[in-house]
Amino acid sequence: MAHAVEIRNLHKSFGALQVLKGIDFTVDPGQVVCVIGPSGSGKSTLLRCVNLLEEPTSGQVVVDGVELTHRDVDIDAARRRVGMVFQQFNLFPHMTALENVMIAQRRVLKRGRAEAERIAVENLEKVGVADKRDSYPAQLSGGQQQRVAIARALAMSPALMLFDEPTSALDPELVGDVLTVMRKLAEEGMTMLVVTHEMAFARDVADRVVFMDGGVIVEDGPAEQVIGAPRHERTKSFLRRVLDPTHTDV
């Protein structure tokens, strides 16, 4: 079976700052892989390299059988197979929820208005905000805006969904609504690569957890092993601090 995502010897530098230092890993179709680690470890940069929002310094990224890093690739066509949900919702403030979910379908996929609206409504229903279809972003809570952003990505029929800390900008009481949507997507077999600080979600939903620090993968394995019984001392130290914020290593 071909991998949904294959990353080979990926490096990314910003000037003299080396952020990714030879990343190698794969994601299989239908897998949920959560990437955890401290701030500055390269997690978000890795995610942004997967759909070439950041151009890798060197290495290869293959998504759904297409090498995005090949010099002759049609990057716009390849990107259509990858949905991305950001920390900030990035909705158009002058458009309703429905219009936000329709616009890329119309402009990028060239779907007709009726088809785009049907697919938009289906996906707003899937994420539980169909009743907000005529509301503008300013009229929605952060959790509702993020669910509209997820619907917008799903409406493009992606082979892969990327989530970059999708709950970090939300009030704590709204986090659960977004995580519930992500759990449902996982249950439906969506291939997902998720950068997150939500350890319970990673433990319960992820097939694999990747722990990054200093631009390298320190540990990669089943969720119950990496979070429940990590092998590397750096992983253990990170999880102690995250799972027990009052803990300090002496």
Coordinates of C-alpha atoms in Angstrom, one line a residue:
M1 CA 0.0 0.0 0.0
A2 CA 1.4 3.4 -1.0
H3 CA 1.9 6.0 1.8
A4 CA -0.5 9.0 1.9
V5 CA 2.5 11.1 3.0
E6 CA 6.2 10.4 2.6
I7 CA 8.8 12.8 3.9
R8 CA 12.4 12.1 3.1
N9 CA 15.4 13.9 4.6
L10 CA 13.6 17.2 4.9
H11 CA 15.6 20.2 5.9
K12 CA 14.4 23.8 6.3
S13 CA 16.4 26.8 7.2
F14 CA 15.6 30.5 7.6
G15 CA 18.9 32.2 7.0
A16 CA 21.3 30.8 9.5
L17 CA 18.6 29.2 11.6
Q18 CA 18.1 25.5 10.9
V19 CA 14.6 24.6 11.9
L20 CA 14.2 21.1 10.4
K21 CA 17.2 18.9 10.4
G22 CA 16.6 15.8 8.3
I23 CA 13.0 14.7 8.9
D24 CA 12.0 11.2 7.7
F25 CA 8.6 9.7 8.3
T26 CA 5.4 8.5 6.6
V27 CA 1.7 8.6 7.1
D28 CA -0.5 5.7 5.7
P29 CA -4.0 6.3 4.3
G30 CA -6.5 6.6 7.0
Q31 CA -3.9 7.1 9.7
V32 CA -4.1 9.9 12.3
V33 CA -0.6 11.1 13.3
C34 CA -0.2 13.7 16.0
V35 CA 3.0 15.7 16.2
I36 CA 3.8 17.0 19.7
G37 CA 6.8 18.9 21.2
P38 CA 7.8 22.2 22.7
S39 CA 7.4 25.5 21.0
G40 CA 10.2 26.1 18.5
S41 CA 10.7 22.4 17.8
G42 CA 9.8 22.7 14.2
K43 CA 6.3 21.2 14.3
S44 CA 4.4 23.9 12.5
T45 CA 7.2 24.4 10.0
L46 CA 7.0 20.7 9.2
L47 CA 3.3 21.0 8.6
R48 CA 3.7 24.0 6.3
C49 CA 6.4 22.2 4.3
V50 CA 4.0 19.3 3.6
N51 CA 1.8 21.6 1.4
L52 CA 4.7 23.9 0.4
L53 CA 3.4 27.0 2.3
E54 CA 7.1 26.9 3.2
E55 CA 9.5 25.7 0.6
P56 CA 11.9 23.1 2.0
T57 CA 15.6 23.9 1.8
S58 CA 16.2 20.3 0.7
G59 CA 14.5 16.9 0.9
Q60 CA 11.4 15.4 -0.6
V61 CA 7.7 15.6 0.2
V62 CA 5.3 13.2 -1.5
V63 CA 1.5 13.5 -0.9
D64 CA -1.0 11.1 -2.4
G65 CA 1.6 9.8 -4.9
V66 CA 2.7 13.2 -6.1
E67 CA 6.1 14.7 -5.2
L68 CA 5.3 18.2 -4.3
T69 CA 9.0 19.1 -4.1
H70 CA 9.7 18.1 -7.7
R71 CA 10.7 21.1 -9.8
D72 CA 8.1 20.3 -12.5
V73 CA 5.1 19.7 -10.2
D74 CA 1.9 21.6 -10.7
I75 CA 1.9 22.9 -7.1
D76 CA -1.6 24.4 -7.3
A77 CA -3.1 21.1 -8.5
A78 CA -1.2 19.1 -5.9
R79 CA -2.3 21.4 -3.1
R80 CA -5.9 20.8 -3.9
R81 CA -5.5 17.3 -2.4
V82 CA -4.4 18.8 1.0
G83 CA -6.7 20.6 3.4
M84 CA -5.3 22.8 6.1
V85 CA -6.7 24.2 9.3
F86 CA -4.7 26.9 11.1
Q87 CA -4.5 28.2 14.6
Q88 CA -6.3 31.3 13.4
F89 CA -9.5 30.7 11.5
N90 CA -8.7 32.9 8.4
L91 CA -12.3 33.3 7.4
F92 CA -13.3 36.2 5.1
P93 CA -15.1 38.6 7.5
H94 CA -17.4 40.0 4.8
M95 CA -18.7 36.6 3.8
T96 CA -21.2 34.4 5.6
A97 CA -20.2 30.9 6.8
L98 CA -21.8 29.4 3.7
E99 CA -20.0 31.8 1.4
N100 CA -16.7 31.1 3.1
V101 CA -17.1 27.4 2.5
M102 CA -18.2 27.9 -1.1
I103 CA -15.6 30.4 -2.4
A104 CA -12.6 28.1 -3.0
Q105 CA -14.9 25.5 -4.5
R106 CA -16.1 28.0 -7.0
R107 CA -12.7 29.7 -7.8
V108 CA -10.3 26.7 -7.5
L109 CA -12.4 23.7 -8.4
K110 CA -14.7 25.6 -10.7
R111 CA -17.8 24.0 -9.3
G112 CA -21.1 25.5 -10.2
R113 CA -23.0 27.5 -7.6
A114 CA -25.6 24.9 -6.9
E115 CA -23.1 22.1 -6.4
A116 CA -20.8 24.3 -4.3
E117 CA -23.7 25.3 -2.1
R118 CA -24.8 21.7 -1.7
I119 CA -21.4 20.5 -0.7
A120 CA -20.9 23.5 1.6
V121 CA -24.2 22.7 3.4
E122 CA -23.2 19.1 3.8
N123 CA -19.9 19.9 5.4
L124 CA -21.4 22.6 7.7
E125 CA -23.8 19.9 8.8
K126 CA -20.9 17.5 9.4
V127 CA -19.2 19.9 11.7
G128 CA -22.4 20.9 13.5
V129 CA -22.8 24.6 12.4
A130 CA -25.4 24.3 9.6
D131 CA -27.7 26.6 11.6
K132 CA -25.0 29.3 11.3
R133 CA -24.8 29.2 7.5
D134 CA -26.0 32.8 7.1
S135 CA -23.9 34.2 10.0
Y136 CA -20.8 36.3 9.5
P137 CA -17.5 35.4 11.3
A138 CA -17.9 38.2 13.8
Q139 CA -21.3 36.7 14.9
L140 CA -19.7 33.3 15.6
S141 CA -17.7 32.0 18.6
G142 CA -14.1 31.0 18.1
G143 CA -15.1 27.3 18.2
Q144 CA -17.8 27.9 15.6
Q145 CA -15.4 29.8 13.3
Q146 CA -12.9 27.0 13.6
R147 CA -15.6 24.4 12.6
V148 CA -16.5 26.6 9.6
A149 CA -12.8 26.6 8.7
I150 CA -12.8 22.8 8.9
A151 CA -15.9 22.6 6.7
R152 CA -14.2 24.8 4.2
A153 CA -11.2 22.5 4.0
L154 CA -13.4 19.4 3.8
A155 CA -15.4 20.9 1.0
M156 CA -12.4 20.7 -1.3
S157 CA -12.5 16.8 -1.0
P158 CA -8.9 16.5 0.3
A159 CA -6.9 13.3 0.5
L160 CA -5.1 14.6 3.6
M161 CA -6.1 17.1 6.3
L162 CA -3.4 19.1 8.1
F163 CA -4.2 20.7 11.5
D164 CA -1.8 23.2 13.0
E165 CA -2.8 23.5 16.7
P166 CA -6.4 24.0 15.8
T167 CA -7.6 24.6 19.4
S168 CA -4.8 26.8 20.7
A169 CA -6.7 30.1 20.0
L170 CA -9.9 28.9 21.6
D171 CA -11.4 29.5 25.0
P172 CA -11.0 26.2 27.0
E173 CA -14.8 25.5 27.1
L174 CA -14.9 25.6 23.2
V175 CA -12.0 23.2 22.6
G176 CA -14.2 20.1 23.0
D177 CA -16.5 21.0 20.1
V178 CA -13.6 21.2 17.7
L179 CA -11.9 18.0 19.0
T180 CA -15.3 16.2 18.7
V181 CA -15.4 17.1 15.0
M182 CA -11.8 15.9 14.5
R183 CA -12.6 12.6 16.3
K184 CA -15.5 12.1 13.9
L185 CA -13.2 12.7 10.9
A186 CA -10.7 10.2 12.3
E187 CA -13.5 7.6 12.8
E188 CA -14.6 8.1 9.2
G189 CA -11.1 7.3 8.0
M190 CA -9.7 10.7 7.1
T191 CA -5.9 10.8 6.8
M192 CA -4.8 13.5 9.3
L193 CA -1.6 15.0 10.4
V194 CA -2.2 17.1 13.5
V195 CA 0.1 19.4 15.4
T196 CA -1.4 19.7 18.9
H197 CA -0.9 20.3 22.6
E198 CA -4.0 18.3 23.4
M199 CA -2.4 15.2 24.9
A200 CA -5.7 13.4 25.7
F201 CA -6.8 13.8 22.1
A202 CA -3.4 12.5 20.8
R203 CA -3.5 9.5 23.2
D204 CA -7.1 8.6 22.4
V205 CA -7.4 9.3 18.7
A206 CA -3.9 9.1 17.1
D207 CA -2.6 5.9 15.6
R208 CA 0.9 7.3 16.0
V209 CA 2.5 10.1 17.9
V210 CA 5.7 11.9 16.8
F211 CA 7.6 13.8 19.4
M212 CA 9.9 16.6 17.9
D213 CA 12.5 18.7 19.6
G214 CA 15.2 20.9 18.1
G215 CA 14.2 20.2 14.5
V216 CA 14.5 16.4 14.7
I217 CA 12.1 13.5 15.5
V218 CA 13.1 12.2 19.0
E219 CA 10.4 9.5 19.2
D220 CA 7.8 8.0 16.9
G221 CA 5.5 5.2 17.8
P222 CA 2.0 4.2 18.8
A223 CA 0.2 6.8 20.9
E224 CA 0.0 4.5 24.0
Q225 CA 3.7 4.0 23.9
V226 CA 4.9 7.5 23.2
I227 CA 2.6 9.2 25.7
G228 CA 2.0 6.3 28.1
A229 CA 5.5 4.8 28.3
P230 CA 8.0 7.1 26.4
R231 CA 11.5 5.6 25.9
H232 CA 13.5 8.8 25.5
E233 CA 14.3 11.0 28.5
R234 CA 13.6 14.2 26.5
T235 CA 10.1 12.9 25.8
K236 CA 9.6 12.0 29.4
S237 CA 10.6 15.4 30.5
F238 CA 8.3 17.2 28.1
L239 CA 5.3 15.1 29.0
R240 CA 5.9 15.6 32.7
R241 CA 5.8 19.3 32.2
V242 CA 2.7 19.2 29.9
L243 CA 0.7 16.7 31.9
D244 CA 1.6 18.2 35.3
P245 CA 2.3 21.9 34.7
T246 CA 3.3 22.4 38.4
H247 CA 6.1 19.9 38.0
T248 CA 9.6 21.2 37.6
D249 CA 12.7 19.1 36.8
V250 CA 15.4 19.5 39.4

